[in-house]
Backbone as a ProteinNet text record, in pm:
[ID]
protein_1_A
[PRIMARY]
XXXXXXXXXXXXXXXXXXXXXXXXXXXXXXXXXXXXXXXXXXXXXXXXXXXXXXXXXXXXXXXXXXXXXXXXXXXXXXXXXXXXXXXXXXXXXXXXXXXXXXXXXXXXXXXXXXXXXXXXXXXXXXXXXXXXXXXXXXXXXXXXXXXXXXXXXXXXXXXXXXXXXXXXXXXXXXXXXXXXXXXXXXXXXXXXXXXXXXXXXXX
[TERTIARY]
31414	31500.8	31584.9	31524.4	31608.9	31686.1	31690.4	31755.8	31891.3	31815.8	31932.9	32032.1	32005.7	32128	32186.7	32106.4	32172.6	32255.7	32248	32380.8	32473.5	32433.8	32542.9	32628.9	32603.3	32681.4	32822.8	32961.5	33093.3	33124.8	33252.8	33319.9	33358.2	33387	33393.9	33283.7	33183.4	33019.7	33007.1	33031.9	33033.1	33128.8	33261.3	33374.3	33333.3	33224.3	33227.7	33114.6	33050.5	32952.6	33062.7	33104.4	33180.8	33270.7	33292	33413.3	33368.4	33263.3	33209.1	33190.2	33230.7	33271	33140.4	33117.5	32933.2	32888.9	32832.3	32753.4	32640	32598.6	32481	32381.3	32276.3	32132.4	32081.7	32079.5	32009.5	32078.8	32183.2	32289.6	32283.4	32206.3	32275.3	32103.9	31997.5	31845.4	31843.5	31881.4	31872	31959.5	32056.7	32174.6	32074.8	31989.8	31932.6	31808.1	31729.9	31643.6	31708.7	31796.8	31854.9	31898.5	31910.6	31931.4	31822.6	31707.9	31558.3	31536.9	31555.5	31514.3	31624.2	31730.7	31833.1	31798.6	31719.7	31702.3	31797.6	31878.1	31990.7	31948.7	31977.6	31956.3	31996.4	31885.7	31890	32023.2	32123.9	32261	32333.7	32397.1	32551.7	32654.2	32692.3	32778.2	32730.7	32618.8	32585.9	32611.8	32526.9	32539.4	32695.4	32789.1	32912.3	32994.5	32906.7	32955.2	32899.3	32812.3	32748	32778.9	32838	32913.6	33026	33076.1	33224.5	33274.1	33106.4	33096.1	33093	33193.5	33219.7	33061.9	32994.6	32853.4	32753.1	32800.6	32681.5	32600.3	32616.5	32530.6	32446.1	32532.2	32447.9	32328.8	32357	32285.2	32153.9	32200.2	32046.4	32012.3	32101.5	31995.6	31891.9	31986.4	31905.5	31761.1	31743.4	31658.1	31522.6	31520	31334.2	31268.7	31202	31090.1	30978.2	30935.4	30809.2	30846.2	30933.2	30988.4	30965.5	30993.3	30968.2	30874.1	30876	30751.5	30676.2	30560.5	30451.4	30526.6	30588.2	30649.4	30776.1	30861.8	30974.4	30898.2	30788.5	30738.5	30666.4	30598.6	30573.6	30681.5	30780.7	30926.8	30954.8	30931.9	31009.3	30945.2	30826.6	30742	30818	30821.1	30953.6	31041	31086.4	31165	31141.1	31045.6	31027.5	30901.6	30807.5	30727.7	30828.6	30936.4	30981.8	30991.3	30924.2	30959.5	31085.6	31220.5	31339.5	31390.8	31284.9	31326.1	31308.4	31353.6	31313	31492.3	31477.2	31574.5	31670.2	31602.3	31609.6	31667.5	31619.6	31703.9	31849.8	31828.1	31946.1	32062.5	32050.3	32135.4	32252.3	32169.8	32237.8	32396.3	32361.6	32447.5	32520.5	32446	32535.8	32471.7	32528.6	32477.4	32422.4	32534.9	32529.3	32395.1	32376	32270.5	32139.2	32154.3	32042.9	31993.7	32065.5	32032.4	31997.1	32051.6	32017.4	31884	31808.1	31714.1	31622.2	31643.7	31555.6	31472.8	31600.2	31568.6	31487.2	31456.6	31432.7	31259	31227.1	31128.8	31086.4	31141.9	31069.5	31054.7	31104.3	31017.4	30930.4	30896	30819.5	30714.7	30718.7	30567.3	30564	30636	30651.2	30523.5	30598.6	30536.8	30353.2	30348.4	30216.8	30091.2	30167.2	30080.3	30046.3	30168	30152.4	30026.6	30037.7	29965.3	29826.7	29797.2	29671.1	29592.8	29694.8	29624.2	29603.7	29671.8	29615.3	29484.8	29508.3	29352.5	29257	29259.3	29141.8	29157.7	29216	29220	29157.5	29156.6	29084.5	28925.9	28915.6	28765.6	28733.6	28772.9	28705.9	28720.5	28785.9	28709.3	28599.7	28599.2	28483	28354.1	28341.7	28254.9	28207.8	28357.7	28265.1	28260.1	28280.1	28190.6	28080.9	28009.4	27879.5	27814.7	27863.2	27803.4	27732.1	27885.3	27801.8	27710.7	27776.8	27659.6	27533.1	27477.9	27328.3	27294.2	27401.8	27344.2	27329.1	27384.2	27347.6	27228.7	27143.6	27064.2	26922.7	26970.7	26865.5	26823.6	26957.7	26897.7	26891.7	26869.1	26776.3	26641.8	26626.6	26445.8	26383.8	26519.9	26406.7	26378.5	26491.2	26449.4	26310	26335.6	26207.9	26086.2	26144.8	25994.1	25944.5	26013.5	26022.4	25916.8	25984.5	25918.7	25830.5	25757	25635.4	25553.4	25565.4	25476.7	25457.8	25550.5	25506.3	25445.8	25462.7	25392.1	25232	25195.1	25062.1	25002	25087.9	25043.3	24971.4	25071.6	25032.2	24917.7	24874.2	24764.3	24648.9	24666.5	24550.2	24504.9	24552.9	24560.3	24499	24551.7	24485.1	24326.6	24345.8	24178.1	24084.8	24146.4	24048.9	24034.2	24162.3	24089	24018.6	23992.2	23951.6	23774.8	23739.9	23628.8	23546	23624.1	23591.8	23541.7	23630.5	23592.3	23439	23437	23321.1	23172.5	23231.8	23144.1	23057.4	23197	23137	23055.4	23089.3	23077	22914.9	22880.1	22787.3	22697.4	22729.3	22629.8	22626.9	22692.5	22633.6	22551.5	22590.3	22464.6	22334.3	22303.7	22207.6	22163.5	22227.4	22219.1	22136	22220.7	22141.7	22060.4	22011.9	21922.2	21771.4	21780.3	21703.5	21672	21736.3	21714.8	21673.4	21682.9	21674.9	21498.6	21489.1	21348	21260.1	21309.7	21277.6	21202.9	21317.7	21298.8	21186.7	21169	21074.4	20929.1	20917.9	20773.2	20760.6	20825.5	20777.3	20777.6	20865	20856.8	20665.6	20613.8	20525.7	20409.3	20456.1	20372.6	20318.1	20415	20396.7	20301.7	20344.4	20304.6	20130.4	20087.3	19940.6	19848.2	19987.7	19900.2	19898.5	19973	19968.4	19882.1	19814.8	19709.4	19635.5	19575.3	19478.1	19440.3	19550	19555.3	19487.3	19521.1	19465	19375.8	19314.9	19144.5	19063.5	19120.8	19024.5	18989.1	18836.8	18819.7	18888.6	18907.8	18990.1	18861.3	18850	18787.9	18696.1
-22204.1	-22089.4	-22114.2	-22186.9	-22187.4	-22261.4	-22384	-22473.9	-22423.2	-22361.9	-22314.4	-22242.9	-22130.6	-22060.5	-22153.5	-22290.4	-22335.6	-22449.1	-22476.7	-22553	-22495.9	-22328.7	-22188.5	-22128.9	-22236.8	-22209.1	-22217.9	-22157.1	-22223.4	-22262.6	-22296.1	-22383.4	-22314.6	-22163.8	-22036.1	-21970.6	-22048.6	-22011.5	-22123.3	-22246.2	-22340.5	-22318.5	-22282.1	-22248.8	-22143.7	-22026.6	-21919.2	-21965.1	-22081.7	-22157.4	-22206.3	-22278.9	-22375.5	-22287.2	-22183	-22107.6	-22049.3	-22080.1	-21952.1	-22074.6	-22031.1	-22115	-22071.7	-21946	-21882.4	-21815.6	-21940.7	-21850.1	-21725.2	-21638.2	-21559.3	-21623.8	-21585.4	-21673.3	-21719.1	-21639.8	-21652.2	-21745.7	-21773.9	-21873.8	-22000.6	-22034.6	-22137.1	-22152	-22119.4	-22170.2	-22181.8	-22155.6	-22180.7	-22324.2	-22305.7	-22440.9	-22604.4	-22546.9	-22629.7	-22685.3	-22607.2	-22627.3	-22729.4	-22638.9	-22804.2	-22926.2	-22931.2	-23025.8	-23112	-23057.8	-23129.5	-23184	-23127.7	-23166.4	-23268.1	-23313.4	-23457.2	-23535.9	-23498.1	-23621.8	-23644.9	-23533.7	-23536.5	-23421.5	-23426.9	-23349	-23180.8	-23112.7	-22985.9	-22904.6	-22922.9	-22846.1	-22845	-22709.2	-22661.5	-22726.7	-22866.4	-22930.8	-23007.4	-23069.2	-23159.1	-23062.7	-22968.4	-22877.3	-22844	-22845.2	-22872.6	-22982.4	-23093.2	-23243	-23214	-23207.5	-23198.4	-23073.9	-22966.1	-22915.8	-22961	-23029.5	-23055.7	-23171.2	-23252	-23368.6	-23273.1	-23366.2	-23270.2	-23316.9	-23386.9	-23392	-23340.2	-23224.3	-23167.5	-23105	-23042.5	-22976	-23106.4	-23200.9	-23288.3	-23359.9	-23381.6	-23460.7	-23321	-23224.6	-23082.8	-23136.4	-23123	-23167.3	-23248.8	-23438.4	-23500.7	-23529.3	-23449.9	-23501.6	-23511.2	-23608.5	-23678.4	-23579.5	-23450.4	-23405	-23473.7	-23529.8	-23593	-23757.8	-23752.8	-23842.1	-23772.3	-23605.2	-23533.7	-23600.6	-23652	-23656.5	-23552.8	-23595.2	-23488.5	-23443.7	-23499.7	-23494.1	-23391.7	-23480.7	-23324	-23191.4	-23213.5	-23053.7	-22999.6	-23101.5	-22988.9	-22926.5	-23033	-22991	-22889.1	-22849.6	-22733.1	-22610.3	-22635.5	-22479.1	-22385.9	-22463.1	-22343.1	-22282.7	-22326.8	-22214.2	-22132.2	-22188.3	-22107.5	-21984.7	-22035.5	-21901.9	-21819.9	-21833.3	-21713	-21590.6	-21517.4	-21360.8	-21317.3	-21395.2	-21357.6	-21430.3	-21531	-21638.5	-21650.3	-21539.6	-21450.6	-21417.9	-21476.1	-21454.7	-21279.8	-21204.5	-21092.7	-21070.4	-21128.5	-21113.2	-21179.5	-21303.2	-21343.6	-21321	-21266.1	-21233.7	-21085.1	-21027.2	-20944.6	-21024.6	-21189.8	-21201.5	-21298.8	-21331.8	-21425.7	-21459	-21430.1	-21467.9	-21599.4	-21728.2	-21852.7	-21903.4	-21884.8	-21918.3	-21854	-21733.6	-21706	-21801.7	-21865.6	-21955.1	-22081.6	-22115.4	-22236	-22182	-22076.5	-22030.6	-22051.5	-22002.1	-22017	-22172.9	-22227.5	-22460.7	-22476.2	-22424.3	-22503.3	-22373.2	-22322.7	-22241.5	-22296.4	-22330.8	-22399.4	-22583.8	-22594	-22713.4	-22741.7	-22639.2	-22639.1	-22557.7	-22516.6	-22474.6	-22602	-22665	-22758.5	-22871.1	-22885.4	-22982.7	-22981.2	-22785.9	-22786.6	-22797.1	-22773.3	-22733.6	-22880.2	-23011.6	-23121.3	-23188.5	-23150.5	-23215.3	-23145.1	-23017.9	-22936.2	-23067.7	-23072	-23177.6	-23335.6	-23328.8	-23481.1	-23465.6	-23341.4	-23349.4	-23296.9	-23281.6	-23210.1	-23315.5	-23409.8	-23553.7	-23660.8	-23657.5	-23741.5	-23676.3	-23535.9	-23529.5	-23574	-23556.3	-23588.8	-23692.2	-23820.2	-23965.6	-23957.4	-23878.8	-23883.1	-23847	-23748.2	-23704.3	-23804.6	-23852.5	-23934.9	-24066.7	-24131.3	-24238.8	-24200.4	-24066.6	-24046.5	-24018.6	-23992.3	-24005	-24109.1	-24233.4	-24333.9	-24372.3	-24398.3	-24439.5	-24401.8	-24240	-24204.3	-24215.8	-24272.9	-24291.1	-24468.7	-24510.7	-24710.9	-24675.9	-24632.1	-24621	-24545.7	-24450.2	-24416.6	-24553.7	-24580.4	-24674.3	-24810.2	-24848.7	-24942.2	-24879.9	-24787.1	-24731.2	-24739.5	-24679.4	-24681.4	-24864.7	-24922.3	-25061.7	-25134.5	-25043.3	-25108.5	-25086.9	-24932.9	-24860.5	-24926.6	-24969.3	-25054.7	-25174.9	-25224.2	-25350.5	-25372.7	-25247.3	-25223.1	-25187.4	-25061.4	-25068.1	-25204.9	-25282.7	-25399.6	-25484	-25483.7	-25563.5	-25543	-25381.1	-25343.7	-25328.3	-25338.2	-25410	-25552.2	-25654.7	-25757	-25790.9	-25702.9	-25725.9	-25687.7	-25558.4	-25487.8	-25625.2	-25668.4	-25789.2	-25924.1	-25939.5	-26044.9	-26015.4	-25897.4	-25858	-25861.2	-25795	-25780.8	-25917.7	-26035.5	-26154.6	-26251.3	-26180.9	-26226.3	-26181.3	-26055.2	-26038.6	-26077.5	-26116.8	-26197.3	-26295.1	-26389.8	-26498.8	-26507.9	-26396.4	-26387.1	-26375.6	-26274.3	-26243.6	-26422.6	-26464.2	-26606.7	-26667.4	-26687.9	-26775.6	-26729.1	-26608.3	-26572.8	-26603.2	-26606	-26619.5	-26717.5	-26834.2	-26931.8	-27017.4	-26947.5	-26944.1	-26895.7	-26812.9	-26774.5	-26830	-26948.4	-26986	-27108.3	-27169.6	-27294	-27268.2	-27146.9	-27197.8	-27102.4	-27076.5	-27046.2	-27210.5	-27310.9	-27472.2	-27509.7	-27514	-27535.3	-27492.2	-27357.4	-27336	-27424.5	-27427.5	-27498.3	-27646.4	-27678	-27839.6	-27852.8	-27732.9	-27754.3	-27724.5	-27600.5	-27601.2	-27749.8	-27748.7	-27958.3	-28048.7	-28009.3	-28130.9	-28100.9	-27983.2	-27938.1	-27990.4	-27916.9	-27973.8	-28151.2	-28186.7	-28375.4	-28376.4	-28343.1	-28373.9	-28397.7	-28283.3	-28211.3	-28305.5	-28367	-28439.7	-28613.9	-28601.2	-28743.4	-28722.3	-28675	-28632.6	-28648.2	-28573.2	-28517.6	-28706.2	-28791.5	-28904.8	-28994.6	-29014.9	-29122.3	-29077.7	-28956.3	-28943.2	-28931.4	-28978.2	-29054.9	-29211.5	-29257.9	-29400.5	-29433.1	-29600.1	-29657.2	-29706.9	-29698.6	-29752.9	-29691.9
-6275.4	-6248.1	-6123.5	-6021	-5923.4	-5881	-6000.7	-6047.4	-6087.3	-6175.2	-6270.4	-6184.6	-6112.3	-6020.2	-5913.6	-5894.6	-5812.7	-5859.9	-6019.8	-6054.1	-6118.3	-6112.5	-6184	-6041	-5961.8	-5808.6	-5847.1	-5811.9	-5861	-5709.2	-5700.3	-5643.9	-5514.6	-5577.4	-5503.6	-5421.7	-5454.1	-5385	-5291.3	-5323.2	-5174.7	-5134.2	-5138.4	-5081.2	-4984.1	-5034.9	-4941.7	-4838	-4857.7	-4747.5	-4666.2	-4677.4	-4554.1	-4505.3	-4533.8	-4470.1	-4316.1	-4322.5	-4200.9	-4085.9	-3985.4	-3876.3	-3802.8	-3773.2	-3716.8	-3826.9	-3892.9	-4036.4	-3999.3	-4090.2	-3994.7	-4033	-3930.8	-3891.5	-4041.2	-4127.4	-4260.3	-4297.6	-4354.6	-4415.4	-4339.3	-4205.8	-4122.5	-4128.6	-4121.6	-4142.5	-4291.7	-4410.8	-4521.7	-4524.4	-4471.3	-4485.1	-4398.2	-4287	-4244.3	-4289.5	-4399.8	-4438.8	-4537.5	-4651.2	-4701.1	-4667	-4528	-4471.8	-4423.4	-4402	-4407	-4558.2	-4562.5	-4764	-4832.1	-4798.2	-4781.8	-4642.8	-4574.4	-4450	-4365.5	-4371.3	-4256.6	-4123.2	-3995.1	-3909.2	-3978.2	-3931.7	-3965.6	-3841.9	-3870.5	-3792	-3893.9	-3876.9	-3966.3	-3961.2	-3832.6	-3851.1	-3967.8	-3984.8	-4096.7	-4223.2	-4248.4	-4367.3	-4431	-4340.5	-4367.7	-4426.2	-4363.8	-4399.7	-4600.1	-4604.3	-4733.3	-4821.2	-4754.3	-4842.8	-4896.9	-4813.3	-4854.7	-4927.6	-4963.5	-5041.7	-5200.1	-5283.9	-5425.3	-5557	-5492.8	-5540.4	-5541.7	-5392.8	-5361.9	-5432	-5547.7	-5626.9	-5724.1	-5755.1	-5856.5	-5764.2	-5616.8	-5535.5	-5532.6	-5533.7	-5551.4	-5621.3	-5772	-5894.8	-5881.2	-5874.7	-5870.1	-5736.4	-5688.7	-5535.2	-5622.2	-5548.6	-5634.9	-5570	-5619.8	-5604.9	-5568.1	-5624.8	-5575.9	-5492.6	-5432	-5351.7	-5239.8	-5188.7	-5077.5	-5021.2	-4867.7	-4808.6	-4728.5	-4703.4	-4654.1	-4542.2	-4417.6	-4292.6	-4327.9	-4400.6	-4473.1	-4504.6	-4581.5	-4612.8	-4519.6	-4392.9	-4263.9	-4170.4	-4149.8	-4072.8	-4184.5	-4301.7	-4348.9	-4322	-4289.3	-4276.8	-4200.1	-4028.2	-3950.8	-4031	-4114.2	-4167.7	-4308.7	-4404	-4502.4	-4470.3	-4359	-4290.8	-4248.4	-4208	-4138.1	-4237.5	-4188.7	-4299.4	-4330.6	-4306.9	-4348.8	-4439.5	-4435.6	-4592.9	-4705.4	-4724.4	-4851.1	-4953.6	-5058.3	-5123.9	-5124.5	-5120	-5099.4	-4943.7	-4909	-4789.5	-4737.8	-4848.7	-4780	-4892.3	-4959.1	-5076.8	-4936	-4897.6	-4807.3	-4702.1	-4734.3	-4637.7	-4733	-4798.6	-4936.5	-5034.1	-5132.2	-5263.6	-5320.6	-5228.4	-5311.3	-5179.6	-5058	-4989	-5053	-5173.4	-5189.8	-5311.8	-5396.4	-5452.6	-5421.6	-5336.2	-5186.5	-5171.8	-5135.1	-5063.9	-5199.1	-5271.1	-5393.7	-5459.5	-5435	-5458.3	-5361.4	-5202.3	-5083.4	-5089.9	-5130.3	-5172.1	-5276.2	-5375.3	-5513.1	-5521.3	-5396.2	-5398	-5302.9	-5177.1	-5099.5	-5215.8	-5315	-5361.2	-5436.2	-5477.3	-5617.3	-5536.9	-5376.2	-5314.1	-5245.2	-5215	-5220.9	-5308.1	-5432.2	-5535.7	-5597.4	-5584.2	-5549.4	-5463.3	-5322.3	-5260.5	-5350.3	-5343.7	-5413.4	-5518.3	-5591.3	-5697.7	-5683.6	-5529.2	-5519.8	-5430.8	-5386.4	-5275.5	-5385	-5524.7	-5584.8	-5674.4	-5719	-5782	-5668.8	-5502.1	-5461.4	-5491.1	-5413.3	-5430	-5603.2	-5702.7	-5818	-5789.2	-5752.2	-5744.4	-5690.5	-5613.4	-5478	-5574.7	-5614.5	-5670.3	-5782.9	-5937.4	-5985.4	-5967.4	-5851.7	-5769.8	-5746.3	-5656.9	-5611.9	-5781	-5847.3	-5979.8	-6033.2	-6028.3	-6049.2	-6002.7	-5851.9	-5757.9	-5812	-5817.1	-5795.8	-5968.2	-6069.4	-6181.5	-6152.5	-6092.6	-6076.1	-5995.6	-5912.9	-5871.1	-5935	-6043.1	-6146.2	-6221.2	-6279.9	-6387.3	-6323.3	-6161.8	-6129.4	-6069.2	-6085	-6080.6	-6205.2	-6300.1	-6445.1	-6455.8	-6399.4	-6435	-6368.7	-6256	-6154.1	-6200.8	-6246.1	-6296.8	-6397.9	-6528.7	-6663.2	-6630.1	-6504.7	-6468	-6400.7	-6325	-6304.4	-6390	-6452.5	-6619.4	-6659.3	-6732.5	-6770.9	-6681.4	-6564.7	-6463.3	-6501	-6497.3	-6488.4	-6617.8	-6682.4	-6855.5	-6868.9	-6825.2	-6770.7	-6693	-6582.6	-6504.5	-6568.7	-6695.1	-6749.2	-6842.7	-6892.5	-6960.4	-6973.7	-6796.8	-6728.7	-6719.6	-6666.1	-6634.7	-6744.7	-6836.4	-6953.1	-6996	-6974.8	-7042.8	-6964.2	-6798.2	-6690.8	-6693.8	-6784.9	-6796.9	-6925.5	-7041.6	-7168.1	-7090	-7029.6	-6966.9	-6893.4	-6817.4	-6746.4	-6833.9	-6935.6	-6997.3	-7110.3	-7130.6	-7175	-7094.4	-6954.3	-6880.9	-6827.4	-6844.7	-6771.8	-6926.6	-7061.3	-7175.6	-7201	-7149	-7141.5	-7014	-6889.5	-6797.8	-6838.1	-6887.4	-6943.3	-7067.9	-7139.6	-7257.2	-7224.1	-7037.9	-7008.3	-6933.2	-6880	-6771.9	-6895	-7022.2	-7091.7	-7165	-7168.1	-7216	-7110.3	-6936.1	-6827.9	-6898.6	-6892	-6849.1	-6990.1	-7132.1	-7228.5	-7188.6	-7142.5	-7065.6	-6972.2	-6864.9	-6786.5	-6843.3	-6909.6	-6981.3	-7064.5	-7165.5	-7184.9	-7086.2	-7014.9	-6914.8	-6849.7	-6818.7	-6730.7	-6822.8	-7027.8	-7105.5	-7110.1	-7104.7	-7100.9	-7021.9	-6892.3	-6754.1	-6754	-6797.6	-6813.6	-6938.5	-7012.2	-7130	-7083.1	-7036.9	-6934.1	-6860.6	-6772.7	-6694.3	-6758.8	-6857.1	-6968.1	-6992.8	-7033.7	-7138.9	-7056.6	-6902.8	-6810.3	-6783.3	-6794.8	-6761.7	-6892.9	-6980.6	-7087.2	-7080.5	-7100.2	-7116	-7241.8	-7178.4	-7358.7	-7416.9	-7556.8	-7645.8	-7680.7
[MASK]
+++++++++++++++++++++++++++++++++++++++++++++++++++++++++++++++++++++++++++++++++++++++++++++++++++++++++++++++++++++++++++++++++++++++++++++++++++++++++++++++++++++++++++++++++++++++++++++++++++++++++++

């Protein structure tokens, strides 16, 4: 919309800008604000220079919106806070500055509502990085965890085939020292019959 009235400006509407040699206050802070917003010093001698260029309205058109920098849209605050920078108000002193007033208002919201979504597009990186992050850090616990279970799978394992073992090892200790004792009663048996044999006479 505020486009639109400001390339429905005629020739007769910048004509009635440059005419004023002491524009009033409204017309000459609106004229300077557009003049922040082209990067030229904010004074009515400049605002003049650029009226009187026969482009001036296509150079409105085209201004890269999102080319505005952050520094242009704080140097513009002084003047769009002021409570008189209000279309309504300046229509009282001219019509074609109130359409001027209307472009230099609609792109100072164009530009906050701008920054808005880049500061609520950084925090969502922010956020889903810490996402990832504390999901790469879940799923190296479940991994850890994974790999402790199986660890203690493994150990239950070991043990149990650590007590088979034992259990062999101890039934056949007991397998030899039951031949151990075998051996010694014959051995003890011989012994006694050898004894027995040399205390018989021969013949």
């Amino acid at each position: 919309e505020s486009m639109e009235e400001v390339m429905a400006l005629a020739k007769d509407d910048i004509a009635e800008l440059k005419s004023f040699n002491k524009p009033p206050g409204l017309v000459k802070i609106v004229m300077e604000a557009v003049c922040i917003l082209h990067g030229v010093k904010p004074a009515w001698e400049e605002a003049q220079v650029m009226l009187a260029d026969k482009n001036f309205l296509a150079r409105m058109k085209d201004l890269d919106r999102n080319g505005v920098s952050d520094n242009t849209i704080r140097r513009l605050q002084a003047y769009v806070r002021n409570q008189n920078f209000r279309p309504e108000a300046v229509e009282q002193v001219s019509q074609a500055a109130r359409s001027l007033c209307l472009w230099v208002l609609a792109l100072d919201q164009y530009a906050k509502v701008r920054s808005n979504i880049a500061f609520r597009s950084g925090k969502l990186r922010e956020a889903v990085a810490k996402v990832n992050l504390t999901q790469q850090k879940l799923d190296e616990k479940k991994r850890s965890s994974e790999e402790l279970h199986q660890h203690v799978i493994n150990l239950r394992h070991t043990h149990t085939a650590h007590v088979a073992a034992l259990k062999t090892i101890e039934g056949e200790r007991k397998h030899t020292l039951t031949q151990i004792h075998k051996i010694a009663v014959l051995t003890n048996s011989f012994a006694s019959q050898r004894v027995e044999w040399q205390g018989r006479p021969l013949g």
